[in-house]
PDB file of C-alpha atoms in Angstrom:
ATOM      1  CA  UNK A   1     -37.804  -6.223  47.675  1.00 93.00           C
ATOM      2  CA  UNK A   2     -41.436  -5.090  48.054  1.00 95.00           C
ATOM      3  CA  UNK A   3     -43.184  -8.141  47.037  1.00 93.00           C
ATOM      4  CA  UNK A   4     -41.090 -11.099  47.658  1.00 90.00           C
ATOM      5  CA  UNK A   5     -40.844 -11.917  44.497  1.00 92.00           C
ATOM      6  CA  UNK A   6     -37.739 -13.272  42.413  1.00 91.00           C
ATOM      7  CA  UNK A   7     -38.781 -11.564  38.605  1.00 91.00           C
ATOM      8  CA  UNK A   8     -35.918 -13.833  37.196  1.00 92.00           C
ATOM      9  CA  UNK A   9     -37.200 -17.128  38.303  1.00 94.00           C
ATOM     10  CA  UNK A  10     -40.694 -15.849  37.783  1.00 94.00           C
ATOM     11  CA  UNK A  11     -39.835 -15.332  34.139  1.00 95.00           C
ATOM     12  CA  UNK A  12     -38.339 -18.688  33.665  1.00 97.00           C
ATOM     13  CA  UNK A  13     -40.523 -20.679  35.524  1.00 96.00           C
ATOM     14  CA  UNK A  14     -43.253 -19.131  33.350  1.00 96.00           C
ATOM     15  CA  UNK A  15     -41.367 -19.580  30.164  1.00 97.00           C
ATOM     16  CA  UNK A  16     -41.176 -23.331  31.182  1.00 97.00           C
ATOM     17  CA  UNK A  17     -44.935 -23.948  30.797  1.00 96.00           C
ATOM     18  CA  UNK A  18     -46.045 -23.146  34.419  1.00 95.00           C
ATOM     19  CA  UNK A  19     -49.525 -20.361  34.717  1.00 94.00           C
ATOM     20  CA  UNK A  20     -48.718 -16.835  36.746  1.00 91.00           C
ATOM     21  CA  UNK A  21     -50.981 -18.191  39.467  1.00 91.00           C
ATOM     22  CA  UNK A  22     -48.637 -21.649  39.866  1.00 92.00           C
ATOM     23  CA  UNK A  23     -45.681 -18.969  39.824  1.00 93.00           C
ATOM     24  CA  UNK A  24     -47.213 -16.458  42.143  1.00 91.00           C
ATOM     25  CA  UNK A  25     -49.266 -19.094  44.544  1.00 86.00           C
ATOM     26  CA  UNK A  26     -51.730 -16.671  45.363  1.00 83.00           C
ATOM     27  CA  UNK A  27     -52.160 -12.706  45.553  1.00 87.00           C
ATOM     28  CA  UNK A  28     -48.974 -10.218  44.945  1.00 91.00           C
ATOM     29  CA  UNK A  29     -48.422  -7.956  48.515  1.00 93.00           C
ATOM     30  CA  UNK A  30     -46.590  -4.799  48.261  1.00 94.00           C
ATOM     31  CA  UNK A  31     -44.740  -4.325  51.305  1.00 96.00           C
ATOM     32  CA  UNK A  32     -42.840  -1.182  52.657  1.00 97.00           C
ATOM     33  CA  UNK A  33     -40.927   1.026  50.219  1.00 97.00           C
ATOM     34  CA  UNK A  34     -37.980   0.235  47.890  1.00 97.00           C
ATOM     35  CA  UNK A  35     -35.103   2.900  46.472  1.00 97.00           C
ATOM     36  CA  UNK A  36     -32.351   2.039  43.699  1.00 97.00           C
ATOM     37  CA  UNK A  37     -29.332   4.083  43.374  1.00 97.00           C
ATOM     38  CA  UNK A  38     -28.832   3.473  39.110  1.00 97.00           C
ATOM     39  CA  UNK A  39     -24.832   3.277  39.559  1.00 97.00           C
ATOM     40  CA  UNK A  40     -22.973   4.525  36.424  1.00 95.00           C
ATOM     41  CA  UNK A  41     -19.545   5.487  35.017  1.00 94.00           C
ATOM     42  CA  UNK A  42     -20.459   9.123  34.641  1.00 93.00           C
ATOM     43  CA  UNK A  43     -19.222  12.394  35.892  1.00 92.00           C
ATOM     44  CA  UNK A  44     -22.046  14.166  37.329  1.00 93.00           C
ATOM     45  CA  UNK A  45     -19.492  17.442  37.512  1.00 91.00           C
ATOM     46  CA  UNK A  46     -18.731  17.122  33.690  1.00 87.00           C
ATOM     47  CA  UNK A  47     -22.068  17.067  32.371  1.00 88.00           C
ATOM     48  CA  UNK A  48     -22.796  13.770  33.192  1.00 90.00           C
ATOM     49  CA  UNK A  49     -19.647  12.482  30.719  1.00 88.00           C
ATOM     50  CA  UNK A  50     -19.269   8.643  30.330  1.00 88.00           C
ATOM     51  CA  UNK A  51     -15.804   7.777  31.966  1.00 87.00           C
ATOM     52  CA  UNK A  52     -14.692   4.803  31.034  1.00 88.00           C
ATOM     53  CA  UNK A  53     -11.546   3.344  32.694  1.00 89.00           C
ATOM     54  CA  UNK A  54     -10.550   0.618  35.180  1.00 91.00           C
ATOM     55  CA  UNK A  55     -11.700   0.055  38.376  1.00 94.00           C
ATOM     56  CA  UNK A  56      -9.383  -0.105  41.343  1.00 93.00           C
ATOM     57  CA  UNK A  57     -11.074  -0.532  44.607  1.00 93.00           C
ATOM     58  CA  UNK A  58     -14.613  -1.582  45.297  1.00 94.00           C
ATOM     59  CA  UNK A  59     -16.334  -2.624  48.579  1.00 94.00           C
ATOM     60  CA  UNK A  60     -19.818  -3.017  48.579  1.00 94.00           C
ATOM     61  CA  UNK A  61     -22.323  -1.737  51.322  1.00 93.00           C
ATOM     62  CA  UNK A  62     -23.588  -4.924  53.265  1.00 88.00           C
ATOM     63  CA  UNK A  63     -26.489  -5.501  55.761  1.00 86.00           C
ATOM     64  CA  UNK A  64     -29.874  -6.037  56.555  1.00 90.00           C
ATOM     65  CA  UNK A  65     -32.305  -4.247  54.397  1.00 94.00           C
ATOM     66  CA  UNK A  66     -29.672  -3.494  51.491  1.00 95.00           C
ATOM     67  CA  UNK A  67     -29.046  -5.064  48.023  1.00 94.00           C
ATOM     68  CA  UNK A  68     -26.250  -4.537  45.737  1.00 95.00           C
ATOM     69  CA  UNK A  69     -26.260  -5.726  42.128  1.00 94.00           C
ATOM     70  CA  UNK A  70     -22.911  -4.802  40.339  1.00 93.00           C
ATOM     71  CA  UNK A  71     -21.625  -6.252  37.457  1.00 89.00           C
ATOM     72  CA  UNK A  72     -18.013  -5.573  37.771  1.00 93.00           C
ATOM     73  CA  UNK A  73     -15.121  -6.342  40.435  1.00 92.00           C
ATOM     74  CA  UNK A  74     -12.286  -4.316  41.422  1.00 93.00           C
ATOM     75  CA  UNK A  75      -9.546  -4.924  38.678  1.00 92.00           C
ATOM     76  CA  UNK A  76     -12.384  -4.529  35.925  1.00 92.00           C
ATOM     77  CA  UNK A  77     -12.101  -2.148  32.854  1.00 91.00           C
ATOM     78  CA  UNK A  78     -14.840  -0.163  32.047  1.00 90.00           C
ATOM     79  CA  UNK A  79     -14.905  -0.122  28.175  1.00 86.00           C
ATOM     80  CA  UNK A  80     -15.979   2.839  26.245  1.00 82.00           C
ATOM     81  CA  UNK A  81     -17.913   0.579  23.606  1.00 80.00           C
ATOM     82  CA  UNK A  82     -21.206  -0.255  26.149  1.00 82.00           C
ATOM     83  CA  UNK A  83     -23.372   1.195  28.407  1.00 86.00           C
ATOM     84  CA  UNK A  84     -22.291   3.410  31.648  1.00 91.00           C
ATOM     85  CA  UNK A  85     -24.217   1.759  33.670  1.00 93.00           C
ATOM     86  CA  UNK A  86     -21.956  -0.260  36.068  1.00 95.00           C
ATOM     87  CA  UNK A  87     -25.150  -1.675  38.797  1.00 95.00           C
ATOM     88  CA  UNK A  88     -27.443  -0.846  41.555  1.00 97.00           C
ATOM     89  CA  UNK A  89     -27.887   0.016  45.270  1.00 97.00           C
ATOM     90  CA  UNK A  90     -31.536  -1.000  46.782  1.00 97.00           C
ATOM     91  CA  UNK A  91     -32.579  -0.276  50.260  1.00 97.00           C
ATOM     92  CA  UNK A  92     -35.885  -1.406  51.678  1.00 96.00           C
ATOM     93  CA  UNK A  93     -37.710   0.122  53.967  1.00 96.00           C
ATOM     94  CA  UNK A  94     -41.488   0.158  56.048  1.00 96.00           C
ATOM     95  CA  UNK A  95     -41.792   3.756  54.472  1.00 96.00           C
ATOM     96  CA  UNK A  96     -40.082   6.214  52.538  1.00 96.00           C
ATOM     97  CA  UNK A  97     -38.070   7.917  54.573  1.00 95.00           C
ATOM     98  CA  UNK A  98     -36.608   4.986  56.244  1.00 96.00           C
ATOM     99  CA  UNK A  99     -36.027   3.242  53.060  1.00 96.00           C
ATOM    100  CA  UNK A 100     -34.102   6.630  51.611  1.00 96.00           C
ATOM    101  CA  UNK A 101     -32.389   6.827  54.934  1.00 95.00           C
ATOM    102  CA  UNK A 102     -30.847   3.158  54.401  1.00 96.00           C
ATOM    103  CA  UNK A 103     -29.779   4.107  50.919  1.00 96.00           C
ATOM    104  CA  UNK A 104     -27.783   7.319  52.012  1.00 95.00           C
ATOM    105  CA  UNK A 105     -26.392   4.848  54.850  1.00 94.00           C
ATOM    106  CA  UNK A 106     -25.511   2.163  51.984  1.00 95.00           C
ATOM    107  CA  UNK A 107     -24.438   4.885  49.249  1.00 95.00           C
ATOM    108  CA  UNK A 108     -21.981   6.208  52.346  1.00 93.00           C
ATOM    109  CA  UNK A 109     -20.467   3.069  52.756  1.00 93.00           C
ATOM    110  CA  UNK A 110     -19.740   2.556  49.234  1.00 95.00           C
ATOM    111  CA  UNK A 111     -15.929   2.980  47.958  1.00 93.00           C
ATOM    112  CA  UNK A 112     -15.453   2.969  44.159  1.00 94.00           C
ATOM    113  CA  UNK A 113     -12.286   4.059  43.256  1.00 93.00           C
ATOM    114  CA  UNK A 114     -10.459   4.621  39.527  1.00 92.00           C
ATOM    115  CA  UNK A 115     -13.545   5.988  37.645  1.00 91.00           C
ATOM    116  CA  UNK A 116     -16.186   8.981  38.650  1.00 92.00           C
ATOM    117  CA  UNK A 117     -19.739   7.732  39.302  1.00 95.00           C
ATOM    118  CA  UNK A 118     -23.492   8.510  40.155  1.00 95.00           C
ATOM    119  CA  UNK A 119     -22.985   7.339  43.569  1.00 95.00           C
ATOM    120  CA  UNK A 120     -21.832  10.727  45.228  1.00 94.00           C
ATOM    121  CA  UNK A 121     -24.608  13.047  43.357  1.00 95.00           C
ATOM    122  CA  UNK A 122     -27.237  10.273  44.292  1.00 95.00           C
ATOM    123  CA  UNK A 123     -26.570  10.685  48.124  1.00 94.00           C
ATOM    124  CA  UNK A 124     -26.827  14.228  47.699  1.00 93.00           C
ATOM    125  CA  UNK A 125     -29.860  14.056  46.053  1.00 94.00           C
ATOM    126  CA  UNK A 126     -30.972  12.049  49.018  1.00 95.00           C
ATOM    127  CA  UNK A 127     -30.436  14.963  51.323  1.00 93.00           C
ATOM    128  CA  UNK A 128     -32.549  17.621  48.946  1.00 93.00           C
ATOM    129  CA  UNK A 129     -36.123  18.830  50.717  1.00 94.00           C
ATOM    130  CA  UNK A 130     -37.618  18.895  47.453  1.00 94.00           C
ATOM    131  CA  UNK A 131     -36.454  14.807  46.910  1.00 94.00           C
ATOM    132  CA  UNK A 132     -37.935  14.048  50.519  1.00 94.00           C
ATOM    133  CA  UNK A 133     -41.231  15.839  49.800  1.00 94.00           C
ATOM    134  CA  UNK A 134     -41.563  14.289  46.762  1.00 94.00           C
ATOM    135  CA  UNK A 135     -42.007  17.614  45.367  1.00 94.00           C
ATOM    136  CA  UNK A 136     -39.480  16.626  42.174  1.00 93.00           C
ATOM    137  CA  UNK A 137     -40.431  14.944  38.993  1.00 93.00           C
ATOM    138  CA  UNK A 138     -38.554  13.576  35.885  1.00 91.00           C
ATOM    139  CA  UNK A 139     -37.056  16.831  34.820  1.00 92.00           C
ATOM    140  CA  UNK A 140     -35.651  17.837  38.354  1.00 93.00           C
ATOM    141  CA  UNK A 141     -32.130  16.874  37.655  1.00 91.00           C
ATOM    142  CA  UNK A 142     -31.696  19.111  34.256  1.00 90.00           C
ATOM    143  CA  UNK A 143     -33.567  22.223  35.853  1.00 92.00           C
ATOM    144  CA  UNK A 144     -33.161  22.175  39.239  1.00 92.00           C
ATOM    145  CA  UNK A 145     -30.739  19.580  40.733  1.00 92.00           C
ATOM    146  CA  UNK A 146     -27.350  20.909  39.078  1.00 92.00           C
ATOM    147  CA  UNK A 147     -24.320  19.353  41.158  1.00 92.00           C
ATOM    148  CA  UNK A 148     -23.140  22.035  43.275  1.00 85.00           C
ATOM    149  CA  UNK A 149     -19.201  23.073  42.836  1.00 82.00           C
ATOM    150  CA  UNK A 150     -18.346  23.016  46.348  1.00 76.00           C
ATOM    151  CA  UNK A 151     -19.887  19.272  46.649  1.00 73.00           C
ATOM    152  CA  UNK A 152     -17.650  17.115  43.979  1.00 81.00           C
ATOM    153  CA  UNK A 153     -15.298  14.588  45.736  1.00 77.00           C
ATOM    154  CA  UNK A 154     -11.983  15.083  45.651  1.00 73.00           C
ATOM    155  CA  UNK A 155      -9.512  11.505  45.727  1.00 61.00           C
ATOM    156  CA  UNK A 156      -8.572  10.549  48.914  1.00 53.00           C
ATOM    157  CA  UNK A 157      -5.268   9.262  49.923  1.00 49.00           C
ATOM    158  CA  UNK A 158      -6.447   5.829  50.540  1.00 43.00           C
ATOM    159  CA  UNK A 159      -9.646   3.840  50.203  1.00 42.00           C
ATOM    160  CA  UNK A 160     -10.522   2.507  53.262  1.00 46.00           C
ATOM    161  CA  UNK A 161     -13.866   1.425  54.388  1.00 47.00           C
ATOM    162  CA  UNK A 162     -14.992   2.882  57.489  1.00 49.00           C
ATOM    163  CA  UNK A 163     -14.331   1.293  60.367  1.00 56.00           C
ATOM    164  CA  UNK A 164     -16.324  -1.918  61.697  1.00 61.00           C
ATOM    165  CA  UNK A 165     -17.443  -3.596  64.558  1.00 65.00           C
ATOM    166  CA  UNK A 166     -18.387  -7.064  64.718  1.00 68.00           C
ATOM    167  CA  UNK A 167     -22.227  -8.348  65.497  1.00 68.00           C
ATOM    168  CA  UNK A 168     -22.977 -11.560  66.079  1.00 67.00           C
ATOM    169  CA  UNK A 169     -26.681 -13.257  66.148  1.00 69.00           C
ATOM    170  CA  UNK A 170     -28.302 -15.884  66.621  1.00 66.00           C
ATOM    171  CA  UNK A 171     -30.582 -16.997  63.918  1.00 65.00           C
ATOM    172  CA  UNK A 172     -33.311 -20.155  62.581  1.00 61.00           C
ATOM    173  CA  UNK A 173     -30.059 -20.445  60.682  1.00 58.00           C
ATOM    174  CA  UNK A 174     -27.515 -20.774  62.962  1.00 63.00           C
ATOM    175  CA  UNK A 175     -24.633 -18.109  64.311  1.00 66.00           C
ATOM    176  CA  UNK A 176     -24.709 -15.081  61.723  1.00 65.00           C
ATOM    177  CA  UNK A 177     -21.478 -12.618  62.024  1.00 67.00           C
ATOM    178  CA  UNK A 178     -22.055  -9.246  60.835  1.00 68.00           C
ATOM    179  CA  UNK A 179     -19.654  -6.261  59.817  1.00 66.00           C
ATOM    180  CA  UNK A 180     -21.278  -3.069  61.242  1.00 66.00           C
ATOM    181  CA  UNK A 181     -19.481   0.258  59.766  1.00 60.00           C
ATOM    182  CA  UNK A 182     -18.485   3.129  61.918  1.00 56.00           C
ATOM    183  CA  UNK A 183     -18.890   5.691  59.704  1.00 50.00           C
ATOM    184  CA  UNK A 184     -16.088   8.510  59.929  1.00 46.00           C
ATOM    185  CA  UNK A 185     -16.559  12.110  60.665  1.00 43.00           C
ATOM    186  CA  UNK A 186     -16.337  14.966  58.220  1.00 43.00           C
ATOM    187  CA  UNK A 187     -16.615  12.268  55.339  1.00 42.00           C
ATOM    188  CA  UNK A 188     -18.824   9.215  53.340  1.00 42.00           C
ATOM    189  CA  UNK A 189     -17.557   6.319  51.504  1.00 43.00           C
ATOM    190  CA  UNK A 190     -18.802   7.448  48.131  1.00 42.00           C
ATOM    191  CA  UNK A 191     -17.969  10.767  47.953  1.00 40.00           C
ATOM    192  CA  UNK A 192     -14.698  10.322  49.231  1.00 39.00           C
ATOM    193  CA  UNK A 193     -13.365   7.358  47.110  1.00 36.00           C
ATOM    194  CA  UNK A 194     -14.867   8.540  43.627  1.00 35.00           C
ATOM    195  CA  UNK A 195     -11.932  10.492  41.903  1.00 35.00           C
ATOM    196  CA  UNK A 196     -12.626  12.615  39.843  1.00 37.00           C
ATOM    197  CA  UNK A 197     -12.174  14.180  36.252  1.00 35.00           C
ATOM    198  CA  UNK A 198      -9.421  17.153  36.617  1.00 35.00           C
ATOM    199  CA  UNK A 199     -11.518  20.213  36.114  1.00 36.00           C
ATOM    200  CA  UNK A 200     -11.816  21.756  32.595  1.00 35.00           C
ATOM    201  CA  UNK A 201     -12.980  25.295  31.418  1.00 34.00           C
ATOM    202  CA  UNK A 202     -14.634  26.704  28.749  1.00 36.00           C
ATOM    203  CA  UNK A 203     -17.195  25.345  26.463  1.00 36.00           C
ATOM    204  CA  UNK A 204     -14.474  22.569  24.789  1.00 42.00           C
ATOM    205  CA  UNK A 205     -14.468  19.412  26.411  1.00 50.00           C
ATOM    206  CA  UNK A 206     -11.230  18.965  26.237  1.00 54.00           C
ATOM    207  CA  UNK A 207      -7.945  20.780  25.262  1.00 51.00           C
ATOM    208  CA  UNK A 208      -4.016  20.972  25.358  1.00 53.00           C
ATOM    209  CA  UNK A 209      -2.029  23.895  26.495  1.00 47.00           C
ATOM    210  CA  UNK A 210      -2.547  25.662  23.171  1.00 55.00           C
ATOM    211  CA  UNK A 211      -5.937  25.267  23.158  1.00 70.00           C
ATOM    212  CA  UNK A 212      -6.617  22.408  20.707  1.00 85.00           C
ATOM    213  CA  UNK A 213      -9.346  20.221  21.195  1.00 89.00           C
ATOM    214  CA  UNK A 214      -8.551  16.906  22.426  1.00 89.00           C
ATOM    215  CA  UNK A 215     -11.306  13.759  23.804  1.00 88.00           C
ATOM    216  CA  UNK A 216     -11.636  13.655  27.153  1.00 84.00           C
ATOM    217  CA  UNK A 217     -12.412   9.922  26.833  1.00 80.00           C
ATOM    218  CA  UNK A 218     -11.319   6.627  25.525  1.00 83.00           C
ATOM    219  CA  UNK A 219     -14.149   7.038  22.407  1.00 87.00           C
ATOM    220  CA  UNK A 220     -15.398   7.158  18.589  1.00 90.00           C
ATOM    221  CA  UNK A 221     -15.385   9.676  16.455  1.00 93.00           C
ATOM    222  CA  UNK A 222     -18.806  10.059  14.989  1.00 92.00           C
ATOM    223  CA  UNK A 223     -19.004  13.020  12.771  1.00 94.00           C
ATOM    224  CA  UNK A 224     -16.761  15.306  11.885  1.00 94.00           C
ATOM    225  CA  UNK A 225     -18.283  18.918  11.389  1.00 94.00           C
ATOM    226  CA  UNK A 226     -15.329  21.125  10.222  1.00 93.00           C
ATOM    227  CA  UNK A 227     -12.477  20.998   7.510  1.00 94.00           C
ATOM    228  CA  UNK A 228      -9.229  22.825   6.998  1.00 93.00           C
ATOM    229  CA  UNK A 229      -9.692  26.515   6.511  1.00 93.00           C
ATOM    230  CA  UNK A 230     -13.263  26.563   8.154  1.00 93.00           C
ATOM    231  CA  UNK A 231     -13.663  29.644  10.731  1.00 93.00           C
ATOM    232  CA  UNK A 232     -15.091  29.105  13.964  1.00 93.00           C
ATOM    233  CA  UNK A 233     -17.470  30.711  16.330  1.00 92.00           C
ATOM    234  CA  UNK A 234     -16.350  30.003  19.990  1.00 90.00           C
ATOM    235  CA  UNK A 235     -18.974  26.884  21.183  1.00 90.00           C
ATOM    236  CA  UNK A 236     -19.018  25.972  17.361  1.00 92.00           C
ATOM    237  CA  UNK A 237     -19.155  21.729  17.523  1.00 93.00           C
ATOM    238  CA  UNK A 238     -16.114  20.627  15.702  1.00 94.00           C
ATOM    239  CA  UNK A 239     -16.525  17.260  16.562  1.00 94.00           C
ATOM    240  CA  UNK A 240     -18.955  14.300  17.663  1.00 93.00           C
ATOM    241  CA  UNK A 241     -17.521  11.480  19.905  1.00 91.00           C
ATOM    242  CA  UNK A 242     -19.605   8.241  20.991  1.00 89.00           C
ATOM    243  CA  UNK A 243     -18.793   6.462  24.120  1.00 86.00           C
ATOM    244  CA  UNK A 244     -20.614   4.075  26.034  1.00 80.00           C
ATOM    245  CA  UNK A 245     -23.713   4.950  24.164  1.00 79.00           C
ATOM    246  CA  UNK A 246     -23.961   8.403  24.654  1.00 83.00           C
ATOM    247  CA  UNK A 247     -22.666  11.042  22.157  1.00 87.00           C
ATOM    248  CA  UNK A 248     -20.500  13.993  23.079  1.00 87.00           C
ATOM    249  CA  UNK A 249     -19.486  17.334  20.912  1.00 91.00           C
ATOM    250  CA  UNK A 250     -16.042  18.523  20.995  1.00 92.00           C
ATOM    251  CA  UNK A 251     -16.618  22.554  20.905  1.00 91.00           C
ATOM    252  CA  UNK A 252     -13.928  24.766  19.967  1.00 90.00           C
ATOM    253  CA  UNK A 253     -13.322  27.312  23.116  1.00 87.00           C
ATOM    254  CA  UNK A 254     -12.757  30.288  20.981  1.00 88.00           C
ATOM    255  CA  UNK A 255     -13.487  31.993  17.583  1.00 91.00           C
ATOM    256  CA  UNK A 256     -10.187  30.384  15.503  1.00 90.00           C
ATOM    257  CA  UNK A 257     -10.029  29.070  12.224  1.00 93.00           C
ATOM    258  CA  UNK A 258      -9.345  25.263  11.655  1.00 93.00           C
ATOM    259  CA  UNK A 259      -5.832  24.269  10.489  1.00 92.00           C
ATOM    260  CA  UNK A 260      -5.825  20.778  10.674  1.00 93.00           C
ATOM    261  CA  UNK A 261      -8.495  17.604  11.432  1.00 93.00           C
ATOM    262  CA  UNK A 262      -6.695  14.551  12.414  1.00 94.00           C
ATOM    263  CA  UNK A 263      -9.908  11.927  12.841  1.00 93.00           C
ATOM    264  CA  UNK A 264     -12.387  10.348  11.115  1.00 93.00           C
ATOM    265  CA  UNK A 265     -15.519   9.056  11.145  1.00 93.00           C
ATOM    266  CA  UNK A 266     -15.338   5.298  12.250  1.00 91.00           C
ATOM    267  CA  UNK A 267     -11.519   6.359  14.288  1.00 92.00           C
ATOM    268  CA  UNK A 268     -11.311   5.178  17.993  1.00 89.00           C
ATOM    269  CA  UNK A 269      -9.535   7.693  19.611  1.00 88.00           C
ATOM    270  CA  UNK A 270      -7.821   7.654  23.308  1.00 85.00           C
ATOM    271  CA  UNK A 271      -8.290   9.904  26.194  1.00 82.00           C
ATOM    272  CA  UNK A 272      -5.736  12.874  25.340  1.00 85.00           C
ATOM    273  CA  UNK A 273      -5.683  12.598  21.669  1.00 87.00           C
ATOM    274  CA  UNK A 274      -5.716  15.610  19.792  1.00 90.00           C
ATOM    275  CA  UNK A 275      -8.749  16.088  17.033  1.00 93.00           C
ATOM    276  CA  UNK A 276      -8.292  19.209  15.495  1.00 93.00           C
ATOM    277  CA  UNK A 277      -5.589  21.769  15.060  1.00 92.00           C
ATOM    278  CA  UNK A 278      -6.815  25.356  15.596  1.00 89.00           C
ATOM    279  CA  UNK A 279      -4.716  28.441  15.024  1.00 86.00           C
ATOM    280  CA  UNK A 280      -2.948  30.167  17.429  1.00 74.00           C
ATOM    281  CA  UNK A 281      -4.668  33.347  18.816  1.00 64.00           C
ATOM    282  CA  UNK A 282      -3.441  36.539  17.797  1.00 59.00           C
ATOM    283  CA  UNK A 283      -0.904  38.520  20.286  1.00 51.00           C
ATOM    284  CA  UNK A 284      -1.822  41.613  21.036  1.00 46.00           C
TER     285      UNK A 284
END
């Protein structure tokens, strides 16, 4: 987006025999700015869990200065067994600012719906000082960009893209139409169509009624740290899942001894499924 320069042909045309200058034809320019938005099946509010799941709505921003590269369609699952990362948002931009300013714009008009994402932390980063002064670096999100309570999305009743108008130009090409979004007031495209998790307490990442740890996620069971009889400390792992590449410990949300472990190493569990049996707190 910077350079005019298509990487993937680059490669192949270079793989084919042909010199980086024959590729290039002359001297690389760096134009203007470029942002990515790294969109991924994760919930930002849960720790940044891999949510795997199906995909039920998606409309992609559109426009002049914007580039979306998604691998998936609306319809698509999202499998546990690969990565979380699901595509990317670009903007372009003669500076920074502008170029940030057409990725909140793009990131707005976004609607994924069916599994939690990036995309509505992302556009809040977008709005931090510290992210327009550059004054972050690559440890800003674990110490000081936590995502605030009162900004997760909630699921909206529908899904619909903001309203449009209709452009049309002239162009070298002939007659281009364009969609042009109205956006709506009081809310954005991505953080209103991303549903997400229900919210959990405690330390355990998942649980039933009576407090037994369940996975919060269609996943693998990795390791299995307790047996039958063992006594707990409350935040004590009892369990490791795997999903999409990224490991997760199931920690038991009070001091309770272990009745019963009903995984495995190697088991693919479901979202729900119970992993251990804990005994019932004492009354009283």
């Amino acid at each position: 987006m910077v350079t005019g320069v298509d990487l993937v042909v680059a490669q192949l045309r270079i793989a084919d025999g042909e010199t980086l200058d024959e590729v290039l034809g002359g001297a690389v320019v760096v134009r203007g700015h470029a942002v990515q938005a790294r969109i991924a099946a994760e919930d930002p509010w849960e720790g940044f869990r891999p949510a795997p799941g199906r995909i039920t709505a998606l409309t992609l921003p559109s426009g002049p200065w914007v580039r979306c590269d998604l691998g998936v369609e609306a319809g698509d699952a999202v499998p546990g067994a690969y990565d979380s990362l699901l595509g990317k948002v670009h903007a372009w931009g003669p500076d920074r600012a502008t170029a940030c300013a057409r990725l909140a714009a793009a990131l707005d008009d976004l609607v994924l719906t069916g599994v939690p994402t990036t995309a509505p932390y992302l556009r809040a980063v977008l709005d931090r000082p510290d992210h327009a002064a550059m004054a972050h670096d690559t440890g800003s999100v674990e110490r000081d960009w936590a995502p605030e309570a009162t900004a997760r999305p909630t699921p909206a009743p529908t899904a619909e893209p903001a309203t449009a108008r209709a452009v049309h130009l002239a162009t070298d090409r002939g007659a281009l139409a364009l969609r042009v979004p109205r956006h709506r007031a009081g809310a954005t495209g991505a953080a209103a169509a991303v549903a997400p998790r229900p919210e959990r307490s405690g330390p355990v990442a998942g649980s039933t009624p009576a407090g037994d740890p369940v996975a919060p996620m269609d996943a693998t069971v990795v390791e299995v740290v307790v047996a039958p009889g063992d006594d707990v400390d409350a935040g004590a792992v009892l369990v490791v899942l795997e999903a999409m590449k990224m490991e997760l410990p199931v920690r038991a949300s009070r001091a309770t001894r272990v009745d019963a472990v009903h995984v495995a190493p190697g088991d693919r569990v479901t979202a729900g499924s119970a992993l251990v049996g804990m005994s019932a707190p004492e009354s009283g």
